[in-house]
Amino acid sequence: MSNVTIVGTQWGDEGKGKIVDWLSEKADLVVRFQGGNNAGHTIQIKDKIYKLSLLPSGIVRKKISVIGNGVVLDPWALKEEIASVKKKGIKVDPKILYIAENTTLVLPFYKDIDSLNESLRGKNIIGTTKRGIGPAYEDKVGRRCIRLCDLKNKKKLRIKVQSLVEYHNPRFKYHNKKLLSTKDIYNSLVKISNFINQYSYPVWKLINESMKKNKKILFEGAQGSLLDIDFGTHPFVTSSNTLSGQIYSGTGLGNSSNYVLGITKAYTTRVGSGPFPTELKNSIGEFLGKQGNEFGTVTNRKRRCGWFDAVLVNQTKILNGLNSLAITKLDVLDKLENIKICSGYRINKKIINYFPADEHSQSLIKPIYISLPGWKSSTVGIKRWDKLPAKAKKYLKTIEKLTNCKITVISTSPERNGTILLESPF
Ligand code: GDP
Ligand code: IMO
Ligand code: MG
């Protein structure tokens, strides 16, 4: 198929960056369609490590890299990220990077609002990345945001900034915070426009024209399906739609068929607060965190760890219309004696096979597990299915059965080449 969409099927950090980099060898364009610099994607090529938040992961292979309008863009963070990848030998210029002109900008004071909102939530804190992502999407939906194209007309920009300041200042005043200044925000936007305007482009045209020319497009999702604003574990979610359907409104792509590959960790992790039925608050959870190096790329927070939850992945398989799964970090389980998979939920005396939407029912969930023997040998860097231990194959086959979704890619190390391909999505 000419288009492939990559989505995370859990709570993010499934290893999307690694798989996008690996798959982008075959792509002509790599396109981000939601999220912002709350994302942290790590790519390892031999001993070089790239950490990307806003740049599409295809940038490492010098592929045409596109930031769609569904993204909220912090232009100052992007400038820093471009400088950091340039130091590693990656050239970024307007021939390779295109940003949708109708992209909403993340303004510096959104980080202050993000922190204020979190502090007011008390014990219901979300544990956001504090990158101002939520406040940016709020202003977008509130129709008062500043978009990239607004930087082109200084007179109009000043009026927009003024009304934004008038909207937000009463709340800053109420909470005894420093008030926003139209002049300061306007001046910093004018300054950054000298850098960012060169990348501004009608991306919707580029995408649809590329489609017409049969170019191969890889849509790179950020976050994970369970952080989706509608279908995730609300309110402990991010502020964008993270599911595959977002590729259309997040880039301007017209209707087209595409292959949806769900990136899925061989166990489960989550950063921040919220329900997590299979969480392991014990030595096995600690082991997974240590073995899998489960620390957030963006905030360096310790990720919560738990067993694979087939109920959740089956649900996100349906929501995304997944064609197949890419299972990552299989090697992290190498040393375990026994490995569990959650196959259903018990709520009081009832058994259910889906994750309920209301927080009360969620709090009552008791996972039902099946237990499989561990393979207790190294799978690190294995590139062929027939080289995997029989018990690892059994584990993967069980995941396929319980999630009702075939596995076409298996990742066995952070390195680009530590990957088993069973069927190419392109
Ligand atoms: P993303 O946000 O989905 O792109 O994932 P992150 O980059 O935040 O987190 C995934 C982490 O796991 C990164 O440090 C990757 O280098 C690493 N990783 C990816 N695939 C594998 C794998 O198969 N095995 C191991 N051990 N690490 C992996
Ligand atoms: P990648 O693309 C994991 C989580 C935060 C928090 C919630 C809301 O690397 O998989 P936000 O700052 O978006 O308002 O925070 O969402 N979160 C992520 N967790 N991986 C991510 O991205 C995440 N992006 C946001 O930890 O719980
Ligand atoms: Mg990440």
CSV table of C-alpha atoms and ligand atoms in Angstrom, one decimal:
chain,number,residue,atom,x,y,z
A,1,MET,CA,0.0,0.0,0.0
A,2,SER,CA,1.3,3.5,-0.6
A,3,ASN,CA,0.4,5.0,2.8
A,4,VAL,CA,1.3,3.6,6.2
A,5,THR,CA,0.0,5.1,9.5
A,6,ILE,CA,1.9,4.4,12.6
A,7,VAL,CA,0.1,4.7,16.0
A,8,GLY,CA,0.9,3.7,19.5
A,9,THR,CA,-1.6,1.2,20.9
A,10,GLN,CA,-1.0,1.8,24.6
A,11,TRP,CA,0.0,4.9,26.7
A,12,GLY,CA,2.8,6.1,24.5
A,13,ASP,CA,6.6,5.3,24.4
A,14,GLU,CA,5.9,2.0,22.6
A,15,GLY,CA,9.0,2.5,20.4
A,16,LYS,CA,7.2,4.4,17.5
A,17,GLY,CA,10.3,6.4,16.7
A,18,LYS,CA,12.4,3.3,16.2
A,19,ILE,CA,9.9,1.7,13.9
A,20,VAL,CA,9.2,4.9,12.0
A,21,ASP,CA,12.9,5.4,11.4
A,22,TRP,CA,13.2,1.8,10.3
A,23,LEU,CA,10.2,1.9,8.0
A,24,SER,CA,11.0,5.3,6.6
A,25,GLU,CA,13.7,3.8,4.4
A,26,LYS,CA,10.9,2.9,2.0
A,27,ALA,CA,8.9,6.1,2.5
A,28,ASP,CA,9.0,9.3,0.4
A,29,LEU,CA,7.4,11.6,3.0
A,30,VAL,CA,7.1,11.2,6.8
A,31,VAL,CA,4.2,13.2,8.3
A,32,ARG,CA,3.3,14.2,11.9
A,33,PHE,CA,-0.5,14.7,12.3
A,34,GLN,CA,-1.1,15.5,16.0
A,35,GLY,CA,0.6,16.2,19.4
A,36,GLY,CA,3.5,18.5,19.9
A,37,ASN,CA,6.8,18.4,21.8
A,38,ASN,CA,5.2,16.4,24.6
A,39,ALA,CA,6.3,13.5,22.3
A,40,GLY,CA,9.8,12.0,22.8
A,41,HIS,CA,11.0,9.6,20.1
A,42,THR,CA,14.3,7.9,20.5
A,43,ILE,CA,16.2,6.5,17.5
A,44,GLN,CA,19.4,4.5,17.7
A,45,ILE,CA,21.6,3.9,14.7
A,46,LYS,CA,24.7,2.1,15.8
A,47,ASP,CA,26.2,4.2,18.6
A,48,LYS,CA,24.4,7.4,17.6
A,49,ILE,CA,21.2,8.4,19.5
A,50,TYR,CA,18.7,10.9,18.2
A,51,LYS,CA,15.9,12.3,20.5
A,52,LEU,CA,13.1,13.9,18.5
A,53,SER,CA,10.0,15.7,19.8
A,54,LEU,CA,8.7,17.7,16.9
A,55,LEU,CA,10.7,16.7,13.9
A,56,PRO,CA,9.2,13.7,12.1
A,57,SER,CA,11.5,10.7,12.6
A,58,GLY,CA,12.1,10.5,8.8
A,59,ILE,CA,14.4,13.5,9.1
A,60,VAL,CA,17.2,11.1,10.2
A,61,ARG,CA,17.1,9.5,6.7
A,62,LYS,CA,16.7,12.9,5.0
A,63,LYS,CA,13.2,12.1,3.9
A,64,ILE,CA,10.7,14.9,3.2
A,65,SER,CA,9.5,15.7,6.7
A,66,VAL,CA,6.1,17.3,7.2
A,67,ILE,CA,4.4,18.8,10.3
A,68,GLY,CA,0.7,18.8,9.7
A,69,ASN,CA,-1.9,21.2,11.1
A,70,GLY,CA,-3.0,18.7,13.7
A,71,VAL,CA,0.2,19.3,15.6
A,72,VAL,CA,0.6,22.2,18.0
A,73,LEU,CA,4.0,23.7,17.3
A,74,ASP,CA,6.4,25.4,19.8
A,75,PRO,CA,8.6,27.3,17.3
A,76,TRP,CA,11.3,28.0,20.0
A,77,ALA,CA,11.5,24.3,20.9
A,78,LEU,CA,11.7,23.4,17.2
A,79,LYS,CA,14.6,25.8,16.7
A,80,GLU,CA,16.5,24.1,19.5
A,81,GLU,CA,15.7,20.7,18.2
A,82,ILE,CA,16.9,21.6,14.7
A,83,ALA,CA,20.1,23.0,16.2
A,84,SER,CA,20.6,19.7,18.2
A,85,VAL,CA,20.1,17.4,15.2
A,86,LYS,CA,22.3,19.7,13.0
A,87,LYS,CA,25.1,19.0,15.5
A,88,LYS,CA,24.7,15.3,14.7
A,89,GLY,CA,25.1,15.9,11.0
A,90,ILE,CA,21.4,16.2,9.9
A,91,LYS,CA,20.7,19.1,7.6
A,92,VAL,CA,17.3,20.7,8.0
A,93,ASP,CA,16.2,23.3,5.5
A,94,PRO,CA,12.9,24.3,3.7
A,95,LYS,CA,13.6,21.7,1.0
A,96,ILE,CA,13.2,18.9,3.5
A,97,LEU,CA,10.9,20.3,6.2
A,98,TYR,CA,7.4,21.6,5.6
A,99,ILE,CA,5.1,22.9,8.3
A,100,ALA,CA,1.4,23.5,7.7
A,101,GLU,CA,0.6,27.2,7.6
A,102,ASN,CA,-2.6,26.5,9.6
A,103,THR,CA,-0.7,25.0,12.5
A,104,THR,CA,-1.5,26.3,16.0
A,105,LEU,CA,1.5,27.7,17.8
A,106,VAL,CA,2.4,26.9,21.4
A,107,LEU,CA,3.2,30.2,23.0
A,108,PRO,CA,5.6,30.5,26.0
A,109,PHE,CA,2.9,31.4,28.5
A,110,TYR,CA,1.0,28.1,27.7
A,111,LYS,CA,3.6,26.3,29.8
A,112,ASP,CA,2.7,28.6,32.8
A,113,ILE,CA,-1.0,27.8,32.2
A,114,ASP,CA,-0.2,24.1,32.0
A,115,SER,CA,1.6,24.3,35.4
A,116,LEU,CA,-1.2,26.4,36.9
A,117,ASN,CA,-3.8,24.0,35.8
A,118,GLU,CA,-1.9,21.0,37.2
A,119,SER,CA,-1.4,22.7,40.6
A,120,LEU,CA,-5.1,23.5,40.8
A,121,ARG,CA,-6.0,19.8,40.2
A,122,GLY,CA,-4.5,18.8,43.6
A,123,LYS,CA,-4.6,15.0,44.0
A,124,ASN,CA,-6.2,14.6,40.5
A,125,ILE,CA,-3.1,15.9,38.8
A,126,ILE,CA,-2.7,14.6,35.3
A,127,GLY,CA,1.1,14.6,35.3
A,128,THR,CA,1.4,16.4,32.0
A,129,THR,CA,4.7,17.1,30.3
A,130,LYS,CA,4.2,20.8,31.1
A,131,ARG,CA,5.0,21.7,27.5
A,132,GLY,CA,1.8,23.8,27.2
A,133,ILE,CA,0.2,21.3,24.9
A,134,GLY,CA,-3.3,21.3,26.6
A,135,PRO,CA,-3.6,25.1,26.7
A,136,ALA,CA,-2.6,25.3,23.0
A,137,TYR,CA,-5.3,22.9,22.0
A,138,GLU,CA,-7.8,24.8,24.2
A,139,ASP,CA,-7.1,28.1,22.5
A,140,LYS,CA,-7.3,26.3,19.1
A,141,VAL,CA,-10.8,25.0,19.8
A,142,GLY,CA,-11.6,28.4,21.5
A,143,ARG,CA,-10.8,30.0,18.1
A,144,ARG,CA,-8.3,32.5,19.6
A,145,CYS,CA,-5.0,30.8,19.0
A,146,ILE,CA,-2.1,32.2,16.9
A,147,ARG,CA,-1.4,30.1,13.8
A,148,LEU,CA,1.8,30.0,11.8
A,149,CYS,CA,0.2,31.9,9.0
A,150,ASP,CA,-0.7,34.7,11.4
A,151,LEU,CA,3.0,35.6,11.6
A,152,LYS,CA,2.8,37.0,8.0
A,153,ASN,CA,0.8,40.0,8.8
A,154,LYS,CA,2.2,42.1,11.7
A,155,LYS,CA,-0.8,44.4,12.0
A,156,LYS,CA,-3.3,41.5,12.3
A,157,LEU,CA,-0.9,39.6,14.6
A,158,ARG,CA,-0.8,42.4,17.1
A,159,ILE,CA,-4.6,42.5,17.3
A,160,LYS,CA,-4.8,38.8,17.8
A,161,VAL,CA,-2.2,38.8,20.5
A,162,GLN,CA,-4.0,41.7,22.2
A,163,SER,CA,-7.3,39.8,22.3
A,164,LEU,CA,-5.5,36.6,23.6
A,165,VAL,CA,-3.9,38.6,26.4
A,166,GLU,CA,-7.3,40.2,27.3
A,167,TYR,CA,-8.8,36.7,27.4
A,168,HIS,CA,-6.1,35.1,29.7
A,169,ASN,CA,-5.1,38.0,31.9
A,170,PRO,CA,-8.1,38.0,34.3
A,171,ARG,CA,-7.3,34.4,35.2
A,172,PHE,CA,-3.6,35.2,35.8
A,173,LYS,CA,-4.7,38.2,37.9
A,174,TYR,CA,-7.1,36.0,40.0
A,175,HIS,CA,-4.3,33.6,40.8
A,176,ASN,CA,-1.8,36.4,41.6
A,177,LYS,CA,0.4,35.5,38.6
A,178,LYS,CA,2.5,37.9,36.5
A,179,LEU,CA,0.3,39.4,33.9
A,180,LEU,CA,0.9,38.9,30.2
A,181,SER,CA,2.2,41.7,28.1
A,182,THR,CA,0.9,42.1,24.5
A,183,LYS,CA,4.1,43.9,23.6
A,184,ASP,CA,6.4,41.1,24.9
A,185,ILE,CA,4.4,38.3,23.2
A,186,TYR,CA,4.1,40.2,20.0
A,187,ASN,CA,7.9,41.0,19.9
A,188,SER,CA,8.9,37.5,20.6
A,189,LEU,CA,6.6,36.2,17.8
A,190,VAL,CA,8.0,38.7,15.3
A,191,LYS,CA,11.5,37.6,16.3
A,192,ILE,CA,10.8,33.9,15.9
A,193,SER,CA,9.0,34.5,12.6
A,194,ASN,CA,12.4,35.2,11.0
A,195,PHE,CA,13.2,31.6,11.6
A,196,ILE,CA,9.9,29.7,11.3
A,197,ASN,CA,8.3,31.4,8.3
A,198,GLN,CA,10.7,29.8,5.9
A,199,TYR,CA,9.1,26.4,6.6
A,200,SER,CA,5.4,27.5,6.3
A,201,TYR,CA,3.6,25.7,3.5
A,202,PRO,CA,0.2,24.6,2.3
A,203,VAL,CA,0.8,21.1,3.5
A,204,TRP,CA,-2.6,19.8,2.5
A,205,LYS,CA,-1.6,20.5,-1.1
A,206,LEU,CA,1.7,18.8,-0.8
A,207,ILE,CA,0.1,15.7,0.8
A,208,ASN,CA,-2.6,15.3,-1.8
A,209,GLU,CA,-0.3,16.0,-4.7
A,210,SER,CA,2.1,13.4,-3.4
A,211,MET,CA,-0.7,10.9,-3.1
A,212,LYS,CA,-1.6,11.5,-6.7
A,213,LYS,CA,2.0,10.9,-7.8
A,214,ASN,CA,1.9,7.6,-5.8
A,215,LYS,CA,4.5,8.7,-3.4
A,216,LYS,CA,4.8,6.6,-0.3
A,217,ILE,CA,3.6,8.5,2.8
A,218,LEU,CA,4.3,7.4,6.4
A,219,PHE,CA,2.1,9.1,9.0
A,220,GLU,CA,3.8,9.2,12.3
A,221,GLY,CA,1.6,9.2,15.3
A,222,ALA,CA,2.7,10.5,18.7
A,223,GLN,CA,1.5,9.5,22.2
A,224,GLY,CA,-0.7,6.4,22.3
A,225,SER,CA,-4.3,5.4,21.7
A,226,LEU,CA,-5.1,5.3,25.4
A,227,LEU,CA,-4.1,9.0,25.7
A,228,ASP,CA,-6.6,9.9,23.0
A,229,ILE,CA,-8.8,12.9,24.1
A,230,ASP,CA,-12.0,11.0,23.2
A,231,PHE,CA,-11.2,7.3,23.6
A,232,GLY,CA,-8.3,7.3,26.1
A,233,THR,CA,-8.5,7.1,29.9
A,234,HIS,CA,-10.1,10.5,30.3
A,235,PRO,CA,-9.3,12.9,32.0
A,236,PHE,CA,-5.8,11.3,32.3
A,237,VAL,CA,-5.1,11.8,28.6
A,238,THR,CA,-3.4,14.3,26.2
A,239,SER,CA,-5.4,17.0,24.4
A,240,SER,CA,-5.3,15.6,20.9
A,241,ASN,CA,-6.9,12.7,19.0
A,242,THR,CA,-4.1,10.2,18.7
A,243,LEU,CA,-6.0,7.5,16.8
A,244,SER,CA,-5.4,6.7,13.1
A,245,GLY,CA,-8.5,8.7,11.9
A,246,GLN,CA,-6.7,11.9,12.9
A,247,ILE,CA,-4.4,11.6,9.8
A,248,TYR,CA,-7.2,13.2,7.8
A,249,SER,CA,-8.0,16.3,9.8
A,250,GLY,CA,-4.5,16.6,11.0
A,251,THR,CA,-2.9,17.0,7.5
A,252,GLY,CA,-5.7,17.7,5.0
A,253,LEU,CA,-5.4,14.3,3.4
A,254,GLY,CA,-8.5,13.5,1.4
A,255,ASN,CA,-10.0,10.0,1.7
A,256,SER,CA,-7.6,7.3,0.9
A,257,SER,CA,-6.8,3.7,2.0
A,258,ASN,CA,-3.8,3.2,4.2
A,259,TYR,CA,-2.2,0.4,6.2
A,260,VAL,CA,-2.3,1.0,9.9
A,261,LEU,CA,0.5,-0.5,12.0
A,262,GLY,CA,0.0,-0.5,15.8
A,263,ILE,CA,3.2,-0.1,17.7
A,264,THR,CA,2.9,-2.2,20.9
A,265,LYS,CA,5.3,-2.8,23.7
A,266,ALA,CA,5.7,-6.5,24.7
A,267,TYR,CA,4.5,-5.3,28.2
A,268,THR,CA,2.8,-2.0,29.3
A,269,THR,CA,4.1,1.3,30.5
A,270,ARG,CA,2.5,4.6,31.4
A,271,VAL,CA,3.9,8.0,32.4
A,272,GLY,CA,1.8,10.3,34.6
A,273,SER,CA,-1.4,9.6,36.5
A,274,GLY,CA,-4.5,7.5,35.6
A,275,PRO,CA,-5.8,4.0,35.6
A,276,PHE,CA,-3.5,1.1,34.7
A,277,PRO,CA,-5.1,-2.3,35.5
A,278,THR,CA,-2.0,-4.4,35.0
A,279,GLU,CA,0.5,-2.2,36.8
A,280,LEU,CA,3.1,-4.0,38.8
A,281,LYS,CA,4.0,-2.1,42.0
A,282,ASN,CA,6.5,-4.8,42.9
A,283,SER,CA,9.9,-6.2,42.1
A,284,ILE,CA,8.8,-7.4,38.6
A,285,GLY,CA,7.6,-3.8,37.8
A,286,GLU,CA,11.0,-2.5,39.0
A,287,PHE,CA,12.7,-5.1,36.9
A,288,LEU,CA,10.8,-4.2,33.7
A,289,GLY,CA,11.6,-0.5,34.3
A,290,LYS,CA,15.3,-1.2,34.8
A,291,GLN,CA,15.7,-3.7,32.0
A,292,GLY,CA,13.6,-1.6,29.6
A,293,ASN,CA,15.3,1.7,30.7
A,294,GLU,CA,11.8,3.1,31.2
A,295,PHE,CA,12.5,6.7,31.9
A,296,GLY,CA,10.6,9.4,29.9
A,297,THR,CA,12.4,10.9,26.9
A,298,VAL,CA,10.9,14.3,27.5
A,299,THR,CA,10.6,14.7,31.2
A,300,ASN,CA,13.0,11.9,32.4
A,301,ARG,CA,10.2,10.7,34.7
A,302,LYS,CA,10.1,7.0,35.8
A,303,ARG,CA,7.5,5.1,33.7
A,304,ARG,CA,5.1,2.9,35.5
A,305,CYS,CA,5.4,-0.7,34.3
A,306,GLY,CA,3.0,-3.7,34.1
A,307,TRP,CA,2.1,-6.9,32.2
A,308,PHE,CA,0.8,-6.9,28.6
A,309,ASP,CA,-2.9,-6.0,28.6
A,310,ALA,CA,-4.6,-7.8,25.6
A,311,VAL,CA,-8.0,-6.3,26.5
A,312,LEU,CA,-6.7,-2.8,25.9
A,313,VAL,CA,-4.8,-3.6,22.8
A,314,ASN,CA,-7.7,-5.4,21.3
A,315,GLN,CA,-9.8,-2.3,22.0
A,316,THR,CA,-7.2,0.0,20.4
A,317,LYS,CA,-6.9,-2.4,17.5
A,318,ILE,CA,-10.6,-1.9,16.7
A,319,LEU,CA,-10.5,1.9,17.3
A,320,ASN,CA,-7.5,2.4,14.9
A,321,GLY,CA,-8.6,-0.2,12.4
A,322,LEU,CA,-5.2,-1.8,12.8
A,323,ASN,CA,-4.0,-4.1,10.0
A,324,SER,CA,-1.2,-5.5,12.2
A,325,LEU,CA,1.0,-5.1,15.3
A,326,ALA,CA,4.6,-4.3,15.6
A,327,ILE,CA,5.7,-5.7,19.0
A,328,THR,CA,8.7,-3.9,20.5
A,329,LYS,CA,11.1,-4.5,23.4
A,330,LEU,CA,10.6,-8.3,23.4
A,331,ASP,CA,14.2,-8.6,24.7
A,332,VAL,CA,13.2,-6.8,27.9
A,333,LEU,CA,11.3,-10.0,29.0
A,334,ASP,CA,14.3,-12.3,28.3
A,335,LYS,CA,15.2,-13.1,31.9
A,336,LEU,CA,11.7,-13.6,33.4
A,337,GLU,CA,10.7,-16.9,34.8
A,338,ASN,CA,7.0,-16.5,34.0
A,339,ILE,CA,5.2,-13.9,32.0
A,340,LYS,CA,1.6,-12.9,32.4
A,341,ILE,CA,-0.9,-11.5,29.9
A,342,CYS,CA,-4.2,-9.9,30.9
A,343,SER,CA,-7.0,-11.6,28.9
A,344,GLY,CA,-10.1,-10.1,30.5
A,345,TYR,CA,-11.4,-7.9,33.4
A,346,ARG,CA,-13.5,-8.8,36.3
A,347,ILE,CA,-15.7,-6.1,37.8
A,348,ASN,CA,-17.4,-7.4,40.9
A,349,LYS,CA,-18.8,-10.7,39.6
A,350,LYS,CA,-19.0,-9.7,36.0
A,351,ILE,CA,-16.4,-10.5,33.4
A,352,ILE,CA,-16.0,-7.9,30.6
A,353,ASN,CA,-13.7,-7.8,27.5
A,354,TYR,CA,-13.4,-4.0,27.1
A,355,PHE,CA,-12.2,-1.0,29.1
A,356,PRO,CA,-15.2,0.9,30.5
A,357,ALA,CA,-15.4,4.7,30.0
A,358,ASP,CA,-16.4,5.7,33.5
A,359,GLU,CA,-13.8,6.2,36.2
A,360,HIS,CA,-15.8,4.3,38.9
A,361,SER,CA,-16.0,1.1,36.9
A,362,GLN,CA,-12.3,1.5,35.9
A,363,SER,CA,-11.4,1.6,39.6
A,364,LEU,CA,-13.1,-1.7,40.2
A,365,ILE,CA,-11.3,-3.6,37.5
A,366,LYS,CA,-9.4,-6.8,38.5
A,367,PRO,CA,-7.4,-8.2,35.6
A,368,ILE,CA,-7.7,-11.9,34.7
A,369,TYR,CA,-4.3,-13.3,33.7
A,370,ILE,CA,-3.0,-16.2,31.8
A,371,SER,CA,0.6,-17.2,32.7
A,372,LEU,CA,3.2,-18.4,30.2
A,373,PRO,CA,6.7,-19.7,30.9
A,374,GLY,CA,9.6,-17.3,30.1
A,375,TRP,CA,12.2,-18.3,27.5
A,376,LYS,CA,15.2,-17.3,29.7
A,377,SER,CA,17.6,-16.7,26.9
A,378,SER,CA,18.7,-13.6,25.0
A,379,THR,CA,16.7,-12.4,22.0
A,380,VAL,CA,18.7,-9.1,21.8
A,381,GLY,CA,19.2,-8.1,18.2
A,382,ILE,CA,17.6,-11.2,16.6
A,383,LYS,CA,16.6,-10.4,13.0
A,384,ARG,CA,14.8,-13.6,12.0
A,385,TRP,CA,11.6,-15.3,13.3
A,386,ASP,CA,13.2,-18.8,13.2
A,387,LYS,CA,15.9,-17.7,15.5
A,388,LEU,CA,13.5,-16.8,18.3
A,389,PRO,CA,13.2,-19.2,21.2
A,390,ALA,CA,10.1,-21.4,21.0
A,391,LYS,CA,8.6,-19.9,24.2
A,392,ALA,CA,9.0,-16.4,22.8
A,393,LYS,CA,7.2,-17.4,19.7
A,394,LYS,CA,4.4,-18.9,21.9
A,395,TYR,CA,4.2,-15.6,23.8
A,396,LEU,CA,3.8,-13.7,20.5
A,397,LYS,CA,1.3,-16.1,19.2
A,398,THR,CA,-0.8,-15.8,22.4
A,399,ILE,CA,-0.7,-12.0,21.9
A,400,GLU,CA,-2.0,-12.4,18.4
A,401,LYS,CA,-4.8,-14.7,19.5
A,402,LEU,CA,-5.9,-12.5,22.4
A,403,THR,CA,-5.7,-9.2,20.6
A,404,ASN,CA,-7.2,-10.7,17.4
A,405,CYS,CA,-4.5,-9.0,15.4
A,406,LYS,CA,-1.5,-10.5,13.5
A,407,ILE,CA,2.0,-9.5,14.3
A,408,THR,CA,4.1,-8.4,11.3
A,409,VAL,CA,7.1,-6.7,12.9
A,410,ILE,CA,9.1,-7.6,16.1
A,411,SER,CA,11.7,-5.4,17.6
A,412,THR,CA,14.5,-7.0,19.6
A,413,SER,CA,16.8,-4.1,20.4
A,414,PRO,CA,16.8,-0.2,20.3
A,415,GLU,CA,19.1,-0.3,17.4
A,416,ARG,CA,17.6,0.3,13.9
A,417,ASN,CA,18.6,-3.2,12.7
A,418,GLY,CA,17.4,-5.2,15.6
A,419,THR,CA,14.1,-5.9,13.9
A,420,ILE,CA,12.3,-8.9,12.5
A,421,LEU,CA,10.1,-8.3,9.5
A,422,LEU,CA,7.3,-10.9,8.8
A,423,GLU,CA,5.3,-8.8,6.3
A,424,SER,CA,6.0,-5.4,5.0
A,425,PRO,CA,3.3,-2.7,5.5
A,426,PHE,CA,4.5,-0.8,2.4
B,1,GDP,P1,8.2,6.4,21.3
B,1,GDP,O1,7.8,7.6,22.1
B,1,GDP,O2,7.0,5.5,21.0
B,1,GDP,O3,9.0,6.7,20.1
B,1,GDP,O4,9.1,5.6,22.3
B,1,GDP,P2,10.3,6.2,23.1
B,1,GDP,O5,11.5,6.5,22.2
B,1,GDP,O6,9.9,7.2,24.0
B,1,GDP,O7,10.6,4.9,24.1
B,1,GDP,C1,11.0,3.7,23.6
B,1,GDP,C2,12.4,3.3,24.1
B,1,GDP,O8,12.6,2.0,23.9
B,1,GDP,C3,13.5,4.1,23.4
B,1,GDP,O9,14.5,4.3,24.4
B,1,GDP,C4,14.0,3.1,22.4
B,1,GDP,O10,15.4,3.3,22.0
B,1,GDP,C5,13.8,1.8,23.1
B,1,GDP,N1,13.5,0.7,22.2
B,1,GDP,C6,12.7,0.6,21.1
B,1,GDP,N2,12.6,-0.6,20.6
B,1,GDP,C7,13.3,-1.4,21.5
B,1,GDP,C8,13.5,-2.8,21.6
B,1,GDP,O11,13.1,-3.6,20.8
B,1,GDP,N3,14.3,-3.3,22.6
B,1,GDP,C9,14.8,-2.4,23.6
B,1,GDP,N4,15.5,-2.9,24.6
B,1,GDP,N5,14.6,-1.1,23.5
B,1,GDP,C10,13.8,-0.6,22.5
B,2,IMO,P1,5.3,9.7,22.9
B,2,IMO,O1,5.0,10.3,21.5
B,2,IMO,C1,4.0,9.0,27.0
B,2,IMO,C2,1.2,11.9,28.7
B,2,IMO,C3,1.7,12.7,29.9
B,2,IMO,C4,0.5,12.9,30.7
B,2,IMO,C5,-0.6,13.1,29.6
B,2,IMO,C6,-0.9,14.5,29.3
B,2,IMO,O2,6.7,9.9,23.3
B,2,IMO,O3,4.8,8.4,23.0
B,2,IMO,P2,0.3,16.4,28.0
B,2,IMO,O4,1.7,17.1,28.2
B,2,IMO,O5,0.2,15.8,26.6
B,2,IMO,O6,-0.8,17.3,28.3
B,2,IMO,O7,0.3,15.2,29.1
B,2,IMO,O8,-0.1,12.4,28.4
B,2,IMO,N1,2.0,11.9,27.5
B,2,IMO,C7,2.8,10.9,27.1
B,2,IMO,N2,3.1,9.8,27.7
B,2,IMO,N3,4.5,9.3,25.7
B,2,IMO,C8,4.1,10.4,25.1
B,2,IMO,O9,4.5,10.7,23.9
B,2,IMO,C9,3.3,11.4,25.8
B,2,IMO,N4,2.8,12.6,25.6
B,2,IMO,C10,2.0,12.9,26.6
B,2,IMO,O10,2.7,12.0,30.6
B,2,IMO,O11,0.2,11.7,31.4
B,3,MG,MG,8.3,8.6,23.8
